[in-house]
mmCIF file of N, CA and C in Angstrom:
data_model
loop_
_atom_site.group_PDB
_atom_site.id
_atom_site.type_symbol
_atom_site.label_atom_id
_atom_site.label_comp_id
_atom_site.label_asym_id
_atom_site.label_seq_id
_atom_site.Cartn_x
_atom_site.Cartn_y
_atom_site.Cartn_z
ATOM 1 N N MET A 330 -86.519 75.670 96.900
ATOM 2 C CA MET A 330 -87.058 74.822 95.868
ATOM 3 C C MET A 330 -86.002 74.583 94.804
ATOM 4 N N ARG A 331 -85.835 73.366 94.423
ATOM 5 C CA ARG A 331 -84.836 72.997 93.436
ATOM 6 C C ARG A 331 -85.267 73.464 92.053
ATOM 7 N N SER A 332 -84.336 74.026 91.286
ATOM 8 C CA SER A 332 -84.694 74.465 89.942
ATOM 9 C C SER A 332 -84.863 73.250 89.038
ATOM 10 N N MET A 333 -85.837 73.332 88.150
ATOM 11 C CA MET A 333 -86.155 72.200 87.294
ATOM 12 C C MET A 333 -85.438 72.336 85.958
ATOM 13 N N LYS A 334 -84.764 71.259 85.555
ATOM 14 C CA LYS A 334 -84.160 71.202 84.240
ATOM 15 C C LYS A 334 -85.087 70.400 83.349
ATOM 16 N N LEU A 335 -85.309 70.876 82.134
ATOM 17 C CA LEU A 335 -86.130 70.119 81.205
ATOM 18 C C LEU A 335 -85.229 69.146 80.466
ATOM 19 N N ILE A 336 -85.393 67.870 80.754
ATOM 20 C CA ILE A 336 -84.582 66.828 80.132
ATOM 21 C C ILE A 336 -85.499 65.968 79.291
ATOM 22 N N SER A 337 -85.144 65.814 78.047
ATOM 23 C CA SER A 337 -85.978 65.043 77.130
ATOM 24 C C SER A 337 -85.963 63.571 77.488
ATOM 25 N N THR A 338 -87.163 62.971 77.618
ATOM 26 C CA THR A 338 -87.227 61.531 77.855
ATOM 27 C C THR A 338 -87.089 60.758 76.557
ATOM 28 N N ASN A 339 -87.115 61.453 75.408
ATOM 29 C CA ASN A 339 -86.965 60.744 74.141
ATOM 30 C C ASN A 339 -85.552 60.200 73.971
ATOM 31 N N LYS A 340 -84.605 60.709 74.743
ATOM 32 C CA LYS A 340 -83.241 60.202 74.680
ATOM 33 C C LYS A 340 -83.070 58.953 75.541
ATOM 34 N N ILE A 341 -84.055 58.682 76.379
ATOM 35 C CA ILE A 341 -84.030 57.507 77.241
ATOM 36 C C ILE A 341 -85.158 56.610 76.760
ATOM 37 N N VAL A 342 -84.837 55.432 76.284
ATOM 38 C CA VAL A 342 -85.799 54.623 75.546
ATOM 39 C C VAL A 342 -86.701 53.819 76.466
ATOM 40 N N TYR A 343 -87.999 53.875 76.180
ATOM 41 C CA TYR A 343 -88.970 52.974 76.800
ATOM 42 C C TYR A 343 -89.005 51.733 75.913
ATOM 43 N N LYS A 344 -88.782 50.570 76.457
ATOM 44 C CA LYS A 344 -88.809 49.343 75.658
ATOM 45 C C LYS A 344 -89.871 48.420 76.199
ATOM 46 N N GLY A 345 -90.849 48.106 75.382
ATOM 47 C CA GLY A 345 -91.859 47.121 75.750
ATOM 48 C C GLY A 345 -92.537 47.398 77.072
ATOM 49 N N GLY A 346 -92.777 48.661 77.391
ATOM 50 C CA GLY A 346 -93.484 48.992 78.617
ATOM 51 C C GLY A 346 -92.634 48.917 79.875
ATOM 52 N N LEU A 347 -91.313 48.757 79.723
ATOM 53 C CA LEU A 347 -90.450 48.742 80.904
ATOM 54 C C LEU A 347 -90.479 50.105 81.583
ATOM 55 N N ILE A 348 -90.324 50.095 82.870
ATOM 56 C CA ILE A 348 -90.353 51.338 83.631
ATOM 57 C C ILE A 348 -89.004 52.033 83.510
ATOM 58 N N MET A 349 -89.045 53.305 83.191
ATOM 59 C CA MET A 349 -87.830 54.078 83.032
ATOM 60 C C MET A 349 -87.209 54.360 84.398
ATOM 61 N N LYS A 350 -85.888 54.430 84.426
ATOM 62 C CA LYS A 350 -85.168 54.713 85.664
ATOM 63 C C LYS A 350 -84.410 56.022 85.525
ATOM 64 N N CYS A 351 -84.205 56.667 86.647
ATOM 65 C CA CYS A 351 -83.472 57.926 86.691
ATOM 66 C C CYS A 351 -82.028 57.691 86.260
ATOM 67 N N VAL A 352 -81.526 58.554 85.371
ATOM 68 C CA VAL A 352 -80.152 58.394 84.902
ATOM 69 C C VAL A 352 -79.142 58.820 85.956
ATOM 70 N N PHE A 353 -79.577 59.549 86.980
ATOM 71 C CA PHE A 353 -78.659 60.012 88.007
ATOM 72 C C PHE A 353 -78.543 59.052 89.184
ATOM 73 N N CYS A 354 -79.682 58.543 89.672
ATOM 74 C CA CYS A 354 -79.627 57.696 90.866
ATOM 75 C C CYS A 354 -80.094 56.263 90.616
ATOM 76 N N GLY A 355 -80.705 56.004 89.447
ATOM 77 C CA GLY A 355 -81.130 54.651 89.110
ATOM 78 C C GLY A 355 -82.469 54.233 89.685
ATOM 79 N N HIS A 356 -83.131 55.109 90.418
ATOM 80 C CA HIS A 356 -84.435 54.763 90.977
ATOM 81 C C HIS A 356 -85.526 54.904 89.918
ATOM 82 N N GLN A 357 -86.640 54.260 90.185
ATOM 83 C CA GLN A 357 -87.773 54.238 89.271
ATOM 84 C C GLN A 357 -88.419 55.619 89.159
ATOM 85 N N LEU A 358 -88.838 55.979 87.933
ATOM 86 C CA LEU A 358 -89.541 57.237 87.713
ATOM 87 C C LEU A 358 -91.039 57.012 87.780
ATOM 88 N N ALA A 359 -91.753 58.043 88.167
ATOM 89 C CA ALA A 359 -93.211 57.969 88.267
ATOM 90 C C ALA A 359 -93.833 59.090 87.443
ATOM 91 N N LYS A 360 -94.995 58.805 86.869
ATOM 92 C CA LYS A 360 -95.755 59.839 86.162
ATOM 93 C C LYS A 360 -96.235 60.849 87.198
ATOM 94 N N ASP A 361 -96.141 62.113 86.851
ATOM 95 C CA ASP A 361 -96.458 63.169 87.800
ATOM 96 C C ASP A 361 -96.845 64.413 87.007
ATOM 97 N N THR A 362 -97.238 65.461 87.682
ATOM 98 C CA THR A 362 -97.422 66.770 87.051
ATOM 99 C C THR A 362 -96.663 67.801 87.871
ATOM 100 N N GLN A 363 -96.190 68.829 87.184
ATOM 101 C CA GLN A 363 -95.462 69.896 87.861
ATOM 102 C C GLN A 363 -95.845 71.229 87.249
ATOM 103 N N THR A 364 -95.502 72.280 87.942
ATOM 104 C CA THR A 364 -95.669 73.631 87.422
ATOM 105 C C THR A 364 -94.324 74.096 86.894
ATOM 106 N N ILE A 365 -94.329 74.556 85.653
ATOM 107 C CA ILE A 365 -93.108 75.073 85.040
ATOM 108 C C ILE A 365 -93.218 76.591 85.011
ATOM 109 N N GLU A 366 -92.196 77.245 85.511
ATOM 110 C CA GLU A 366 -92.188 78.709 85.564
ATOM 111 C C GLU A 366 -91.168 79.248 84.571
ATOM 112 N N ARG A 367 -91.592 80.221 83.783
ATOM 113 C CA ARG A 367 -90.714 80.889 82.836
ATOM 114 C C ARG A 367 -91.030 82.378 82.879
ATOM 115 N N ARG A 368 -90.137 83.165 82.354
ATOM 116 C CA ARG A 368 -90.348 84.613 82.300
ATOM 117 C C ARG A 368 -90.501 85.047 80.844
ATOM 118 N N ILE A 369 -91.455 85.936 80.631
ATOM 119 C CA ILE A 369 -91.580 86.644 79.360
ATOM 120 C C ILE A 369 -91.362 88.107 79.713
ATOM 121 N N LYS A 370 -90.215 88.597 79.312
ATOM 122 C CA LYS A 370 -89.752 89.927 79.714
ATOM 123 C C LYS A 370 -89.724 89.987 81.238
ATOM 124 N N THR A 371 -90.526 90.850 81.841
ATOM 125 C CA THR A 371 -90.490 90.966 83.307
ATOM 126 C C THR A 371 -91.634 90.226 83.984
ATOM 127 N N HIS A 372 -92.425 89.478 83.223
ATOM 128 C CA HIS A 372 -93.609 88.818 83.770
ATOM 129 C C HIS A 372 -93.381 87.320 83.947
ATOM 130 N N LEU A 373 -93.877 86.809 85.055
ATOM 131 C CA LEU A 373 -93.770 85.388 85.359
ATOM 132 C C LEU A 373 -94.935 84.642 84.724
ATOM 133 N N VAL A 374 -94.621 83.541 84.036
ATOM 134 C CA VAL A 374 -95.640 82.669 83.455
ATOM 135 C C VAL A 374 -95.515 81.312 84.129
ATOM 136 N N CYS A 375 -96.604 80.846 84.733
ATOM 137 C CA CYS A 375 -96.642 79.526 85.365
ATOM 138 C C CYS A 375 -97.543 78.629 84.535
ATOM 139 N N VAL A 376 -97.000 77.519 84.055
ATOM 140 C CA VAL A 376 -97.795 76.529 83.333
ATOM 141 C C VAL A 376 -98.011 75.381 84.304
ATOM 142 N N LYS A 377 -99.270 75.238 84.777
ATOM 143 C CA LYS A 377 -99.606 74.230 85.788
ATOM 144 C C LYS A 377 -99.947 72.900 85.130
ATOM 145 N N ASN A 378 -99.806 71.847 85.920
ATOM 146 C CA ASN A 378 -100.228 70.496 85.530
ATOM 147 C C ASN A 378 -99.547 69.983 84.269
ATOM 148 N N VAL A 379 -98.259 70.277 84.138
ATOM 149 C CA VAL A 379 -97.481 69.772 83.005
ATOM 150 C C VAL A 379 -97.100 68.322 83.299
ATOM 151 N N PRO A 380 -97.436 67.376 82.396
ATOM 152 C CA PRO A 380 -97.086 65.969 82.632
ATOM 153 C C PRO A 380 -95.566 65.768 82.580
ATOM 154 N N VAL A 381 -95.033 65.118 83.588
ATOM 155 C CA VAL A 381 -93.596 64.842 83.664
ATOM 156 C C VAL A 381 -93.378 63.437 84.208
ATOM 157 N N ASP A 382 -92.157 62.960 84.069
ATOM 158 C CA ASP A 382 -91.696 61.769 84.776
ATOM 159 C C ASP A 382 -90.731 62.287 85.828
ATOM 160 N N SER A 383 -90.933 61.904 87.076
ATOM 161 C CA SER A 383 -90.053 62.423 88.117
ATOM 162 C C SER A 383 -89.536 61.301 89.003
ATOM 163 N N CYS A 384 -88.339 61.528 89.521
ATOM 164 C CA CYS A 384 -87.722 60.596 90.454
ATOM 165 C C CYS A 384 -88.045 61.091 91.859
ATOM 166 N N HIS A 385 -88.772 60.290 92.597
ATOM 167 C CA HIS A 385 -89.149 60.700 93.950
ATOM 168 C C HIS A 385 -87.999 60.514 94.936
ATOM 169 N N PHE A 386 -86.904 59.885 94.484
ATOM 170 C CA PHE A 386 -85.747 59.695 95.358
ATOM 171 C C PHE A 386 -84.835 60.925 95.324
ATOM 172 N N CYS A 387 -84.422 61.337 94.099
ATOM 173 C CA CYS A 387 -83.480 62.464 94.013
ATOM 174 C C CYS A 387 -84.126 63.754 93.516
ATOM 175 N N GLY A 388 -85.376 63.673 93.031
ATOM 176 C CA GLY A 388 -86.080 64.871 92.607
ATOM 177 C C GLY A 388 -85.863 65.280 91.160
ATOM 178 N N GLU A 389 -85.092 64.502 90.408
ATOM 179 C CA GLU A 389 -84.853 64.834 89.001
ATOM 180 C C GLU A 389 -86.162 64.738 88.221
ATOM 181 N N VAL A 390 -86.356 65.661 87.268
ATOM 182 C CA VAL A 390 -87.592 65.717 86.492
ATOM 183 C C VAL A 390 -87.255 65.580 85.012
ATOM 184 N N TYR A 391 -88.044 64.764 84.320
ATOM 185 C CA TYR A 391 -87.868 64.531 82.889
ATOM 186 C C TYR A 391 -89.149 64.928 82.177
ATOM 187 N N VAL A 392 -89.004 65.710 81.106
ATOM 188 C CA VAL A 392 -90.163 66.161 80.343
ATOM 189 C C VAL A 392 -90.004 65.666 78.911
ATOM 190 N N ASP A 393 -91.034 64.997 78.402
ATOM 191 C CA ASP A 393 -91.018 64.469 77.045
ATOM 192 C C ASP A 393 -90.919 65.609 76.029
ATOM 193 N N ASP A 394 -90.248 65.352 74.911
ATOM 194 C CA ASP A 394 -90.099 66.362 73.854
ATOM 195 C C ASP A 394 -91.441 66.922 73.405
ATOM 196 N N ASN A 395 -92.447 66.061 73.286
ATOM 197 C CA ASN A 395 -93.764 66.515 72.834
ATOM 198 C C ASN A 395 -94.389 67.486 73.833
ATOM 199 N N ILE A 396 -94.193 67.227 75.106
ATOM 200 C CA ILE A 396 -94.728 68.107 76.146
ATOM 201 C C ILE A 396 -93.974 69.437 76.137
ATOM 202 N N VAL A 397 -92.659 69.387 75.946
ATOM 203 C CA VAL A 397 -91.861 70.611 75.845
ATOM 204 C C VAL A 397 -92.346 71.438 74.659
ATOM 205 N N SER A 398 -92.659 70.770 73.547
ATOM 206 C CA SER A 398 -93.149 71.463 72.358
ATOM 207 C C SER A 398 -94.454 72.207 72.642
ATOM 208 N N VAL A 399 -95.392 71.547 73.317
ATOM 209 C CA VAL A 399 -96.670 72.191 73.646
ATOM 210 C C VAL A 399 -96.444 73.331 74.638
ATOM 211 N N THR A 400 -95.569 73.125 75.615
ATOM 212 C CA THR A 400 -95.262 74.182 76.583
ATOM 213 C C THR A 400 -94.664 75.395 75.873
ATOM 214 N N ASN A 401 -93.796 75.150 74.899
ATOM 215 C CA ASN A 401 -93.228 76.250 74.116
ATOM 216 C C ASN A 401 -94.303 76.966 73.297
ATOM 217 N N GLN A 402 -95.289 76.204 72.791
ATOM 218 C CA GLN A 402 -96.405 76.828 72.070
ATOM 219 C C GLN A 402 -97.166 77.777 72.992
ATOM 220 N N ILE A 403 -97.379 77.350 74.223
ATOM 221 C CA ILE A 403 -98.062 78.197 75.206
ATOM 222 C C ILE A 403 -97.274 79.487 75.418
ATOM 223 N N LEU A 404 -95.960 79.352 75.605
ATOM 224 C CA LEU A 404 -95.120 80.532 75.848
ATOM 225 C C LEU A 404 -95.100 81.465 74.641
ATOM 226 N N HIS A 405 -95.010 80.903 73.424
ATOM 227 C CA HIS A 405 -95.025 81.737 72.215
ATOM 228 C C HIS A 405 -96.373 82.434 72.052
ATOM 229 N N PHE A 406 -97.453 81.715 72.354
ATOM 230 C CA PHE A 406 -98.791 82.308 72.291
ATOM 231 C C PHE A 406 -98.879 83.508 73.238
ATOM 232 N N LEU A 407 -98.407 83.332 74.462
ATOM 233 C CA LEU A 407 -98.469 84.418 75.445
ATOM 234 C C LEU A 407 -97.558 85.578 75.060
ATOM 235 N N LYS A 408 -96.401 85.259 74.492
ATOM 236 C CA LYS A 408 -95.484 86.313 74.060
ATOM 237 C C LYS A 408 -96.142 87.165 72.976
ATOM 238 N N ASP A 409 -96.870 86.511 72.064
ATOM 239 C CA ASP A 409 -97.566 87.238 71.003
ATOM 240 C C ASP A 409 -98.711 88.094 71.545
ATOM 241 N N GLN A 410 -99.255 87.729 72.710
ATOM 242 C CA GLN A 410 -100.357 88.484 73.318
ATOM 243 C C GLN A 410 -99.871 89.737 74.040
ATOM 244 N N GLN A 411 -98.582 89.894 74.173
ATOM 245 C CA GLN A 411 -97.984 91.020 74.885
ATOM 246 C C GLN A 411 -98.626 91.195 76.262
ATOM 247 N N ILE A 412 -98.419 90.199 77.088
ATOM 248 C CA ILE A 412 -99.017 90.183 78.426
ATOM 249 C C ILE A 412 -98.489 91.342 79.269
ATOM 250 N N SER A 413 -99.335 91.815 80.188
ATOM 251 C CA SER A 413 -98.939 92.940 81.039
ATOM 252 C C SER A 413 -98.905 92.563 82.518
ATOM 253 N N ASN A 414 -99.281 91.321 82.838
ATOM 254 C CA ASN A 414 -99.268 90.840 84.221
ATOM 255 C C ASN A 414 -98.683 89.433 84.259
ATOM 256 N N ASN A 415 -98.451 88.948 85.469
ATOM 257 C CA ASN A 415 -98.061 87.551 85.615
ATOM 258 C C ASN A 415 -99.241 86.678 85.202
ATOM 259 N N VAL A 416 -98.949 85.493 84.642
ATOM 260 C CA VAL A 416 -99.989 84.645 84.068
ATOM 261 C C VAL A 416 -99.844 83.221 84.584
ATOM 262 N N VAL A 417 -100.993 82.581 84.853
ATOM 263 C CA VAL A 417 -101.028 81.163 85.198
ATOM 264 C C VAL A 417 -101.874 80.463 84.142
ATOM 265 N N VAL A 418 -101.308 79.428 83.511
ATOM 266 C CA VAL A 418 -101.998 78.670 82.467
ATOM 267 C C VAL A 418 -102.047 77.215 82.892
ATOM 268 N N ASP A 419 -103.208 76.590 82.719
ATOM 269 C CA ASP A 419 -103.324 75.161 82.978
ATOM 270 C C ASP A 419 -103.044 74.421 81.672
ATOM 271 N N PHE A 420 -102.075 73.504 81.693
ATOM 272 C CA PHE A 420 -101.634 72.779 80.503
ATOM 273 C C PHE A 420 -102.800 72.065 79.822
ATOM 274 N N LYS A 421 -103.569 71.299 80.594
ATOM 275 C CA LYS A 421 -104.664 70.511 80.028
ATOM 276 C C LYS A 421 -105.748 71.418 79.440
ATOM 277 N N THR A 422 -106.084 72.490 80.134
ATOM 278 C CA THR A 422 -107.095 73.425 79.640
ATOM 279 C C THR A 422 -106.642 74.069 78.336
ATOM 280 N N PHE A 423 -105.360 74.432 78.253
ATOM 281 C CA PHE A 423 -104.823 75.006 77.020
ATOM 282 C C PHE A 423 -104.981 74.021 75.871
ATOM 283 N N LEU A 424 -104.653 72.747 76.112
ATOM 284 C CA LEU A 424 -104.793 71.734 75.061
ATOM 285 C C LEU A 424 -106.241 71.594 74.616
ATOM 286 N N GLU A 425 -107.151 71.547 75.583
ATOM 287 C CA GLU A 425 -108.571 71.385 75.253
ATOM 288 C C GLU A 425 -109.092 72.577 74.456
ATOM 289 N N GLN A 426 -108.717 73.777 74.853
ATOM 290 C CA GLN A 426 -109.175 74.968 74.136
ATOM 291 C C GLN A 426 -108.546 75.051 72.756
ATOM 292 N N SER A 427 -107.283 74.655 72.640
ATOM 293 C CA SER A 427 -106.621 74.648 71.337
ATOM 294 C C SER A 427 -107.282 73.637 70.418
ATOM 295 N N ALA A 428 -107.589 72.464 70.960
ATOM 296 C CA ALA A 428 -108.206 71.407 70.160
ATOM 297 C C ALA A 428 -109.599 71.808 69.694
ATOM 298 N N ALA A 429 -110.310 72.591 70.489
ATOM 299 C CA ALA A 429 -111.663 73.017 70.119
ATOM 300 C C ALA A 429 -111.651 73.903 68.876
ATOM 301 N N ASN A 430 -110.528 74.551 68.614
ATOM 302 C CA ASN A 430 -110.425 75.454 67.463
ATOM 303 C C ASN A 430 -109.793 74.808 66.239
ATOM 304 N N LEU A 431 -109.538 73.512 66.298
ATOM 305 C CA LEU A 431 -108.868 72.825 65.199
ATOM 306 C C LEU A 431 -109.842 71.953 64.432
ATOM 307 N N ASN A 432 -109.480 71.630 63.182
ATOM 308 C CA ASN A 432 -110.275 70.657 62.441
ATOM 309 C C ASN A 432 -109.910 69.253 62.923
ATOM 310 N N ASN A 433 -110.615 68.241 62.457
ATOM 311 C CA ASN A 433 -110.420 66.875 62.966
ATOM 312 C C ASN A 433 -109.008 66.355 62.740
ATOM 313 N N ASP A 434 -108.413 66.617 61.560
ATOM 314 C CA ASP A 434 -107.051 66.147 61.300
ATOM 315 C C ASP A 434 -106.062 66.793 62.265
ATOM 316 N N SER A 435 -106.209 68.087 62.496
ATOM 317 C CA SER A 435 -105.311 68.782 63.414
ATOM 318 C C SER A 435 -105.499 68.298 64.845
ATOM 319 N N LYS A 436 -106.757 67.976 65.221
ATOM 320 C CA LYS A 436 -107.018 67.442 66.561
ATOM 321 C C LYS A 436 -106.294 66.116 66.753
ATOM 322 N N ARG A 437 -106.331 65.259 65.729
ATOM 323 C CA ARG A 437 -105.623 63.969 65.824
ATOM 324 C C ARG A 437 -104.123 64.199 65.963
ATOM 325 N N GLU A 438 -103.594 65.145 65.176
ATOM 326 C CA GLU A 438 -102.162 65.443 65.250
ATOM 327 C C GLU A 438 -101.786 65.950 66.638
ATOM 328 N N LEU A 439 -102.607 66.831 67.204
ATOM 329 C CA LEU A 439 -102.344 67.357 68.548
ATOM 330 C C LEU A 439 -102.417 66.239 69.578
ATOM 331 N N HIS A 440 -103.428 65.374 69.462
ATOM 332 C CA HIS A 440 -103.564 64.246 70.387
ATOM 333 C C HIS A 440 -102.347 63.328 70.275
ATOM 334 N N ASN A 441 -101.922 63.030 69.047
ATOM 335 C CA ASN A 441 -100.752 62.166 68.843
ATOM 336 C C ASN A 441 -99.491 62.818 69.382
ATOM 337 N N LEU A 442 -99.392 64.122 69.256
ATOM 338 C CA LEU A 442 -98.223 64.851 69.751
ATOM 339 C C LEU A 442 -98.078 64.689 71.254
ATOM 340 N N VAL A 443 -99.185 64.770 71.964
ATOM 341 C CA VAL A 443 -99.135 64.725 73.422
ATOM 342 C C VAL A 443 -99.063 63.301 73.942
ATOM 343 N N THR A 444 -99.669 62.337 73.249
ATOM 344 C CA THR A 444 -99.696 60.969 73.750
ATOM 345 C C THR A 444 -98.596 60.106 73.175
ATOM 346 N N ALA A 445 -97.759 60.650 72.302
ATOM 347 C CA ALA A 445 -96.693 59.846 71.675
ATOM 348 C C ALA A 445 -95.685 59.362 72.691
#
Protein backbone atom coordinates (compact mmCIF):
# COMPACT_ATOMS: atom_id res chain seq x y z
CA MET A 1 0.00 0.00 0.00
CA ARG A 2 1.34 3.38 -0.97
CA SER A 3 1.98 5.77 1.90
CA MET A 4 -0.26 8.81 1.86
CA LYS A 5 1.18 12.31 1.94
CA LEU A 6 -1.09 15.05 3.20
CA ILE A 7 -0.90 17.79 0.58
CA SER A 8 -2.90 20.93 1.08
CA THR A 9 -5.37 21.67 -1.72
CA ASN A 10 -5.47 25.30 -0.59
CA LYS A 11 -2.21 25.81 -2.48
CA ILE A 12 -3.92 24.66 -5.68
CA VAL A 13 -6.66 27.10 -6.60
CA TYR A 14 -10.20 26.15 -7.54
CA LYS A 15 -11.43 28.83 -9.96
CA GLY A 16 -15.08 29.16 -10.82
CA GLY A 17 -15.85 25.50 -10.22
CA LEU A 18 -13.11 24.23 -12.52
CA ILE A 19 -12.01 20.69 -11.82
CA MET A 20 -8.65 20.46 -10.11
CA LYS A 21 -5.91 18.41 -11.76
CA CYS A 22 -3.12 16.38 -10.22
CA VAL A 23 0.11 18.38 -10.01
CA PHE A 24 2.14 15.23 -10.72
CA CYS A 25 0.41 13.62 -13.70
CA GLY A 26 -2.15 16.24 -14.81
CA HIS A 27 -5.14 13.92 -14.59
CA GLN A 28 -8.46 14.98 -13.10
CA LEU A 29 -8.99 14.62 -9.34
CA ALA A 30 -12.11 13.08 -7.86
CA LYS A 31 -13.80 13.55 -4.49
CA ASP A 32 -13.18 10.48 -2.39
CA THR A 33 -12.74 9.29 1.19
CA GLN A 34 -9.74 7.54 2.69
CA THR A 35 -8.54 6.18 5.98
CA ILE A 36 -5.66 8.09 7.51
CA GLU A 37 -3.43 6.16 9.89
CA ARG A 38 -1.29 7.82 12.54
CA ARG A 39 0.44 6.65 15.70
CA ILE A 40 0.02 8.03 19.19
CA LYS A 41 2.95 6.59 21.08
CA THR A 42 2.70 2.85 20.37
CA HIS A 43 -0.99 2.81 19.40
CA LEU A 44 -2.40 2.97 15.89
CA VAL A 45 -5.18 5.50 15.24
CA CYS A 46 -7.26 5.08 12.07
CA VAL A 47 -9.48 7.98 11.03
CA LYS A 48 -11.99 6.55 8.54
CA ASN A 49 -13.97 8.35 5.85
CA VAL A 50 -11.72 11.42 5.65
CA PRO A 51 -12.79 13.56 2.63
CA VAL A 52 -9.96 13.86 0.10
CA ASP A 53 -9.33 14.67 -3.54
CA SER A 54 -7.52 11.80 -5.20
CA CYS A 55 -6.01 11.06 -8.58
CA HIS A 56 -7.25 7.70 -9.77
CA PHE A 57 -4.46 7.61 -12.37
CA CYS A 58 -1.34 7.96 -10.19
CA GLY A 59 -2.86 7.57 -6.72
CA GLU A 60 -1.79 10.95 -5.35
CA VAL A 61 -4.03 12.19 -2.52
CA TYR A 62 -4.77 15.80 -1.59
CA VAL A 63 -6.32 16.82 1.72
CA ASP A 64 -7.79 20.28 2.27
CA ASP A 65 -6.27 22.37 5.09
CA ASN A 66 -9.63 22.46 6.89
CA ILE A 67 -9.88 18.67 6.83
CA VAL A 68 -6.29 18.35 8.09
CA SER A 69 -7.21 20.73 10.92
CA VAL A 70 -10.19 18.59 11.99
CA THR A 71 -8.10 15.41 11.69
CA ASN A 72 -5.47 17.01 13.93
CA GLN A 73 -8.22 17.89 16.43
CA ILE A 74 -9.21 14.22 16.50
CA LEU A 75 -5.60 13.18 17.13
CA HIS A 76 -5.11 15.80 19.88
CA PHE A 77 -8.38 14.73 21.50
CA LEU A 78 -7.25 11.09 21.54
CA LYS A 79 -3.79 12.02 22.80
CA ASP A 80 -5.42 13.84 25.73
CA GLN A 81 -7.51 10.71 26.48
CA GLN A 82 -4.34 8.66 26.99
CA ILE A 83 -5.56 5.77 24.88
CA SER A 84 -4.42 2.25 25.78
CA ASN A 85 -5.47 0.39 22.61
CA ASN A 86 -5.57 0.92 18.88
CA VAL A 87 -8.46 3.21 17.92
CA VAL A 88 -10.72 3.61 14.88
CA VAL A 89 -12.58 6.93 14.53
CA ASP A 90 -15.12 7.83 11.87
CA PHE A 91 -14.48 11.40 10.64
CA LYS A 92 -18.14 12.25 10.01
CA THR A 93 -19.31 10.78 13.33
CA PHE A 94 -16.65 12.78 15.18
CA LEU A 95 -17.87 15.98 13.51
CA GLU A 96 -21.50 15.23 14.34
CA GLN A 97 -20.73 14.44 17.97
CA SER A 98 -18.52 17.52 18.29
CA ALA A 99 -21.22 19.71 16.77
CA ALA A 100 -23.82 18.33 19.19
CA ASN A 101 -21.80 19.76 22.08
CA LEU A 102 -21.37 23.23 20.59
CA ASN A 103 -23.52 26.34 20.66
CA ASN A 104 -25.06 27.58 17.39
CA ASP A 105 -22.23 30.02 16.56
CA SER A 106 -19.61 27.33 17.08
CA LYS A 107 -21.65 24.87 14.98
CA ARG A 108 -21.67 27.37 12.10
CA GLU A 109 -17.91 27.88 12.47
CA LEU A 110 -17.32 24.11 12.43
CA HIS A 111 -19.60 23.69 9.40
CA ASN A 112 -17.79 26.53 7.59
CA LEU A 113 -14.42 25.02 8.50
CA VAL A 114 -15.27 21.71 6.86
CA THR A 115 -17.19 23.03 3.85
CA ALA A 116 -14.86 25.94 3.01
